[in-house]
Amino acid sequence: MSQQCAAYVDAAAAIVHNNYASNELLDEQIQSASVCKPILRTFNVRLQSPLAEEEQLALTGDAKALGEWQLGRSVTLQRVDDLNWHTTVLLHACRRLQYRYFVYVQDALGHKQIRRWETSFKPRQLGPCADDCSEQLPDNFGVVSAGAETQVHRGWLTQEAVVQLKFNGEKMFQVHDIEQFDPQHIQLKVVPVEATTGLQVEVSKQRYGSSQLQQQPAHGVNYTKSDVVIFHITLPLTGGRQSFRLECYSLQNELIGSARLSTEQLQGSEGLLQLAIKSEKEPEVVIARLRLPYVVVQPYNLSSLDFRNTYAHYWPKSWPNLDVGHRGNGKSYIADAPEERENTIASFLSAHHYLADMIELDVHLTADGIPVIYHDFGLRTARQGKVIERAEQLEYVLIKDVSYEQLKRLRIFAVIEGKVVEYPSHNAEPRAEHRIFPRLVEVLEQLPRSLGIDVEIKWPQGKEGGGVEAEQTIDKNFFADRVLQTVIGHGCGRPLIFSSFDADMCTMLRFKQNLFPVMFLTMGQTKKWQPFSDLRTRTFAAAINNAQAFELAGTAPHAEDFLGEEGAQMLEQARAQGQIAVIWGDDCNSKERVKYFTDIGATATCYDRTNLYINKDKQRAFFNSTALLAEFEAQCPV
């Protein structure tokens, strides 16, 4: 190694500076120093607003000295003033590098939580540097190139969990003393009892254009009946009990009463807390009771995630309206059904043959944790050999209650126009592509990558009038993790998006990973079905607000909402928030309606029978492009 190169290495080793311990060089790089010498490169970055006291700024990139995109090996910058941060890193002068900045906090055990990070589709670039390398111009956090939009989003969970306390129903409070407690005129605040490093409480009051999570006001957020208010608590996984006070203030900022809750009360991934709100003046007097639903989002740890790439918000405005095949080439347990049964590989390939850009499929989890494709929560069946003449003779079996091997053996029935029809079971169908209940992994491996996939996660919803669509006993975090493991391992490198009618499942999928976009499916205002109990599902506006609150890619609203004169204006409201809107429903099922939804600005239209309703002038599916598919290659973890 030359004396000049040795001088650089010695100088770097002598610098007492945070993170210089991570600026190691590969042996083979040092040996080639005569060709490509190491040199101190300077990183200066300016923020748009100051960080919180406990927050730090770091960078990571594709060099070993930059941590190779790993959170634990990233390089922390030093604060120059409230807005400016700085560091130097020993890097090889001849190499072109990629990097990103992010904001983090560190918990009591030294684990880093990603608060915000730069999410531009392509990382920052740092070109080779000559001997007289001058200091590069300062970077602006979130703005990768001159004139580009700021692209900064929240990180994914690593060593922390999220607890959401949800004021998302119509009858939350039971009032005992209306003179002291009027639920139509209160302010709510969640306050940690114990100070814990890395703990953060934020709130979303969902209103158009201002639903983002933010810090709580001093005397809480205004709440009244029909409001949607979600408290978003980030908790480090350091163990131990964490207690909170739910404080209730009058509109005059007087503390009326409070309730206590702790993490020990949170059983499983979701549930309902029964809280007693006691008077501030008379602490033994209960002035109201609260039924408060919650969800707990645990970090996903079955696959490796890093800062290299993100597709969670990747849907370029230049893309055309896409054609999405509903359950493949359409519903099949109806009169005049397509030849291929819905949600089978044959049906998906049929939609692909007729130039669908994407297909939509429905995912359940069996009792032994296998993600399988089927629409309903259960199926009509009967024991082998039993002669079925009437629908009353059939039994209904939930998919979550049977193993995959059992599921493949079950007889399958449907009632069509009052007539009982039996279909081949999985095991009785000799044609593999036509078999019902394909595993998600089989679908991902057998469909061409030029066919995009909307993976709808099926989770039963509570109904406005009481009851639920179906019983569900599988843990929600386990369900989400099993699907994510399959998709990350076998579905990367292609256009793929998650969707669900369950707002909490959407939240889970958003905060567990950083690779795929997530859409919130909603029924909106319809006369076809009974509304769900979660207010976030009731209108397109509510869905837009929830998507903004938790940084979802957008929504998948029901077509019925957009048949009036205001359809185009409603879709523009979503676009104004940077959201996509994939319209679905029976009202899409005609050539005229497919064209109509394209004309009013839908991002995509999901409909049955691609073979009948797709534009006959269409020459190819949109993603059937080498250049487009190349953009998704970096999606797969290294």
XYZ file of C-alpha atoms in Angstrom, residues 47-440:
394
model
C -33.528 19.440 7.092
C -36.783 21.236 6.409
C -37.555 21.374 10.136
C -35.619 20.535 13.321
C -35.644 17.009 14.702
C -37.118 16.137 18.060
C -34.683 16.063 20.970
C -34.282 12.276 20.960
C -34.079 11.936 17.158
C -30.860 11.418 15.214
C -30.017 11.616 11.508
C -28.136 8.811 9.784
C -27.239 7.563 6.341
C -26.702 4.167 4.789
C -25.731 2.987 1.326
C -24.277 0.249 -0.834
C -20.700 0.440 0.491
C -19.444 -1.477 3.502
C -18.410 1.788 5.133
C -21.994 3.037 4.704
C -23.514 -0.062 6.256
C -24.642 -1.845 3.080
C -28.244 -0.644 3.582
C -28.460 -2.210 7.062
C -30.026 -0.289 9.938
C -27.619 -1.622 12.541
C -24.500 -0.605 10.578
C -25.628 2.824 9.415
C -23.584 5.999 9.895
C -24.895 8.650 12.289
C -24.373 12.300 11.347
C -23.427 15.071 13.747
C -25.729 18.001 14.454
C -24.251 21.330 13.274
C -27.326 23.377 14.182
C -31.081 22.841 14.238
C -31.308 22.201 10.500
C -27.836 21.149 9.362
C -26.054 17.819 9.914
C -22.635 16.595 8.851
C -20.264 13.649 8.724
C -17.269 12.321 6.792
C -16.767 8.721 5.733
C -13.692 6.995 4.321
C -14.732 5.715 0.883
C -12.991 4.605 -2.272
C -12.587 7.501 -4.648
C -13.209 5.609 -7.887
C -16.503 4.028 -6.959
C -19.978 5.309 -7.740
C -22.137 4.972 -4.607
C -25.802 4.973 -3.663
C -27.138 6.143 -0.313
C -30.174 7.385 1.636
C -30.742 9.449 4.779
C -33.117 8.524 7.588
C -34.211 9.716 11.033
C -34.118 7.336 13.969
C -34.408 7.103 17.740
C -32.599 4.631 19.946
C -34.297 2.760 22.772
C -32.814 1.834 26.156
C -31.246 -1.346 24.726
C -29.599 0.494 21.838
C -32.086 -0.650 19.171
C -32.839 1.869 16.444
C -36.375 2.760 15.382
C -36.785 4.195 11.889
C -38.935 7.274 12.306
C -38.680 8.633 8.744
C -36.603 7.842 5.678
C -36.047 8.984 2.121
C -38.284 6.898 -0.125
C -37.506 8.078 -3.647
C -37.687 5.201 -6.107
C -33.975 5.550 -6.849
C -31.467 6.302 -4.065
C -29.083 9.236 -4.033
C -25.983 8.922 -6.216
C -22.416 9.854 -5.276
C -20.034 9.852 -8.222
C -16.318 9.017 -8.310
C -13.944 11.604 -6.916
C -10.570 12.787 -8.245
C -7.448 13.533 -6.151
C -8.566 17.102 -5.551
C -12.059 16.022 -4.532
C -13.900 19.061 -3.287
C -16.722 19.024 -0.813
C -20.060 18.181 -2.428
C -23.009 20.522 -2.222
C -25.349 20.014 0.755
C -28.198 17.526 0.328
C -31.773 18.465 1.194
C -33.416 15.759 3.264
C -36.076 14.014 1.201
C -35.235 15.776 -2.073
C -32.967 13.504 -4.080
C -32.522 15.742 -7.134
C -33.096 19.376 -8.014
C -36.751 20.110 -8.688
C -37.926 16.738 -7.371
C -40.769 16.387 -4.876
C -39.959 15.667 -1.239
C -40.312 11.929 -0.670
C -40.120 10.989 3.010
C -42.222 8.336 4.733
C -42.360 6.529 8.039
C -40.181 3.491 8.457
C -41.108 -0.122 9.020
C -41.088 -1.734 12.455
C -37.843 -3.390 13.558
C -37.471 -3.630 17.347
C -40.702 -1.857 18.286
C -44.443 -2.467 18.123
C -47.389 -0.191 17.419
C -50.533 -0.083 19.540
C -53.523 1.721 18.090
C -56.452 2.774 20.277
C -59.374 3.276 17.922
C -62.267 5.666 18.293
C -63.861 4.379 15.086
C -67.400 3.387 16.058
C -70.734 5.044 16.667
C -71.437 4.089 20.296
C -68.180 4.231 22.182
C -69.279 5.673 25.544
C -71.874 4.707 28.128
C -72.473 7.891 30.123
C -73.229 7.750 33.860
C -73.276 11.496 34.585
C -74.177 13.683 31.605
C -73.622 16.853 33.638
C -69.963 15.992 34.124
C -69.302 14.055 30.948
C -70.792 14.918 27.561
C -69.249 12.643 24.912
C -70.350 15.078 22.203
C -68.062 17.801 23.560
C -64.782 16.384 24.843
C -61.092 16.326 24.074
C -59.077 13.109 24.378
C -55.417 12.562 25.158
C -53.299 9.458 25.866
C -50.465 10.087 28.337
C -47.717 7.573 29.255
C -47.412 7.098 33.009
C -43.781 5.939 32.881
C -41.097 7.720 30.867
C -39.635 5.225 28.368
C -36.945 5.883 25.777
C -38.313 5.302 22.298
C -41.982 5.531 23.315
C -44.088 7.924 21.250
C -47.803 8.749 21.243
C -49.306 10.337 18.135
C -52.864 10.864 17.002
C -54.830 10.976 13.758
C -58.104 12.851 13.668
C -59.323 11.851 10.266
C -60.342 14.850 8.183
C -59.760 15.337 4.467
C -56.268 16.655 3.812
C -55.198 16.684 7.491
C -55.411 13.080 8.682
C -51.671 12.528 9.084
C -50.361 11.303 12.402
C -49.181 14.200 14.556
C -48.262 15.104 18.089
C -51.130 15.464 20.537
C -52.390 18.946 21.480
C -51.765 19.959 25.091
C -55.382 19.298 26.074
C -56.113 16.514 23.659
C -57.873 16.231 20.322
C -61.521 17.200 19.865
C -63.852 14.236 19.604
C -67.541 13.842 18.988
C -69.803 11.045 17.810
C -69.041 9.912 14.217
C -65.460 11.233 14.396
C -62.618 8.831 13.650
C -59.694 9.362 16.045
C -56.843 6.867 16.216
C -54.116 7.053 18.873
C -50.910 5.556 17.460
C -48.469 4.432 20.181
C -44.962 3.278 19.291
C -43.555 0.985 21.979
C -39.980 -0.362 22.159
C -39.783 -4.127 22.626
C -37.782 -3.843 25.817
C -40.207 -5.862 27.887
C -42.032 -4.768 31.008
C -45.368 -3.156 31.603
C -46.233 0.257 30.200
C -49.139 2.199 31.665
C -51.174 5.067 30.186
C -53.853 7.526 31.211
C -56.684 8.332 28.833
C -57.468 11.908 29.793
C -60.796 13.559 28.976
C -60.944 17.361 28.830
C -63.837 19.755 28.376
C -63.775 22.161 25.438
C -62.654 24.744 28.003
C -59.512 22.630 28.601
C -60.607 21.457 32.041
C -59.630 17.892 32.949
C -62.964 16.119 33.538
C -61.833 12.582 34.196
C -59.498 9.816 33.147
C -59.108 6.072 32.753
C -56.043 3.900 33.225
C -54.872 1.165 30.910
C -51.702 -0.865 30.549
C -50.019 -3.115 28.018
C -50.874 -6.101 30.241
C -54.505 -5.649 29.199
C -53.678 -6.138 25.528
C -54.340 -9.782 24.723
C -53.327 -10.987 21.275
C -53.277 -8.818 18.186
C -56.638 -7.124 18.717
C -59.394 -6.808 21.221
C -61.738 -4.552 23.165
C -60.810 -2.684 26.340
C -63.509 -1.971 28.928
C -62.447 1.253 30.632
C -64.007 3.152 33.534
C -63.620 6.917 33.281
C -63.422 8.346 36.762
C -64.105 11.919 37.788
C -61.089 14.152 38.312
C -62.899 15.896 41.186
C -64.167 12.683 42.815
C -61.685 9.950 41.841
C -63.909 7.112 43.088
C -66.899 8.152 40.974
C -67.296 6.598 37.519
C -68.763 9.201 35.167
C -68.663 7.098 31.982
C -67.569 3.746 30.601
C -65.744 3.238 27.323
C -65.557 0.248 24.997
C -62.262 0.912 23.238
C -61.040 -1.373 20.425
C -57.306 -1.787 19.914
C -54.869 -3.426 17.536
C -51.234 -4.368 18.162
C -48.820 -4.430 15.225
C -45.707 -6.505 15.830
C -42.574 -6.253 13.652
C -42.186 -8.746 10.829
C -38.973 -10.747 11.209
C -39.300 -13.749 8.876
C -37.400 -12.061 6.022
C -34.649 -9.476 5.800
C -35.659 -5.883 4.986
C -33.343 -2.941 4.350
C -33.098 0.580 2.900
C -32.029 -0.468 -0.587
C -35.395 -0.111 -2.311
C -39.050 0.589 -1.673
C -42.075 0.129 -3.901
C -44.606 0.986 -1.215
C -45.506 4.248 -2.980
C -44.398 3.391 -6.483
C -47.254 3.984 -8.916
C -46.084 6.552 -11.504
C -48.627 9.090 -12.704
C -47.631 8.232 -16.258
C -49.142 4.744 -15.990
C -52.457 4.314 -17.833
C -55.715 3.063 -16.333
C -55.137 -0.642 -15.781
C -57.450 -3.591 -16.398
C -57.678 -5.899 -13.381
C -59.242 -9.350 -13.703
C -61.551 -9.953 -10.731
C -60.676 -13.358 -9.225
C -58.936 -14.011 -12.542
C -61.456 -14.083 -15.385
C -64.400 -13.466 -13.077
C -66.839 -15.042 -10.643
C -67.785 -18.625 -11.375
C -70.381 -19.795 -8.827
C -73.143 -18.047 -10.794
C -75.219 -18.625 -13.885
C -73.387 -18.075 -17.191
C -70.011 -18.412 -15.506
C -66.701 -18.477 -17.388
C -65.180 -21.820 -18.265
C -62.434 -21.569 -15.634
C -63.357 -21.550 -11.967
C -62.583 -18.331 -10.152
C -59.381 -17.976 -8.130
C -57.623 -20.807 -9.946
C -54.398 -20.622 -11.897
C -56.389 -21.393 -15.049
C -58.624 -18.374 -14.442
C -55.644 -16.106 -13.788
C -53.940 -17.281 -16.980
C -57.155 -16.739 -18.917
C -57.257 -13.092 -17.789
C -53.602 -12.802 -18.787
C -54.402 -14.273 -22.221
C -57.037 -11.590 -22.756
C -54.505 -8.859 -21.855
C -55.472 -8.048 -18.277
C -52.705 -5.981 -16.684
C -53.315 -7.433 -13.226
C -55.497 -9.996 -11.511
C -57.131 -9.826 -8.083
C -57.092 -12.847 -5.801
C -58.287 -13.606 -2.271
C -56.064 -15.096 0.443
C -57.053 -17.108 3.510
C -54.976 -19.041 6.015
C -55.711 -22.691 6.754
C -55.550 -24.182 10.236
C -51.952 -25.244 9.586
C -50.897 -21.782 8.397
C -50.942 -22.268 4.609
C -51.988 -19.210 2.539
C -54.580 -20.430 0.014
C -56.691 -18.737 -2.647
C -60.487 -18.706 -2.302
C -63.069 -15.949 -2.038
C -65.480 -16.855 0.755
C -64.514 -17.447 4.374
C -65.868 -20.959 4.121
C -67.499 -23.442 1.763
C -70.585 -25.597 1.482
C -69.677 -29.257 1.712
C -70.904 -32.738 2.629
C -69.366 -36.052 3.582
C -68.223 -38.390 0.846
C -71.037 -40.538 -0.592
C -73.885 -38.442 0.780
C -76.544 -37.663 -1.829
C -77.379 -33.943 -1.794
C -80.730 -32.748 -3.124
C -81.376 -29.625 -1.038
C -79.193 -26.789 0.255
C -80.282 -27.596 3.815
C -78.346 -30.863 3.626
C -75.031 -29.032 3.244
C -72.610 -28.094 6.003
C -70.596 -24.862 6.078
C -66.899 -25.247 6.936
C -64.573 -22.310 7.578
C -61.196 -22.461 5.848
C -59.419 -21.387 9.033
C -60.678 -24.545 10.786
C -59.223 -27.181 8.448
C -55.712 -28.130 7.378
C -54.662 -27.784 3.765
C -54.700 -31.538 3.208
C -58.240 -31.701 4.585
C -59.301 -28.758 2.440
C -58.121 -30.460 -0.738
C -60.360 -33.465 -0.015
C -63.586 -31.561 0.703
C -66.504 -31.738 -1.693
C -67.542 -28.330 -3.040
C -71.118 -27.166 -3.585
C -72.811 -23.941 -4.649
C -76.457 -22.942 -4.785
C -77.202 -21.277 -8.121
C -80.703 -19.936 -8.753
C -82.043 -22.317 -6.115
C -80.297 -25.375 -7.537
C -77.523 -27.250 -5.715
C -74.490 -27.738 -7.956
C -71.433 -29.817 -7.054
C -67.981 -28.934 -8.393
C -64.839 -31.093 -8.435
C -62.837 -30.976 -5.231
C -59.159 -30.075 -5.412
C -58.111 -33.724 -5.362
C -60.778 -34.784 -7.889
C -59.670 -32.270 -10.550
C -57.109 -33.928 -12.874
C -55.996 -30.617 -14.448
C -53.592 -28.960 -12.013
C -54.226 -25.408 -13.231
C -57.980 -25.824 -12.716
C -57.758 -27.050 -9.126
C -59.573 -25.059 -6.500
C -57.658 -23.784 -3.428
C -54.247 -23.241 -5.056
C -51.597 -22.237 -2.558
C -50.415 -18.641 -2.796
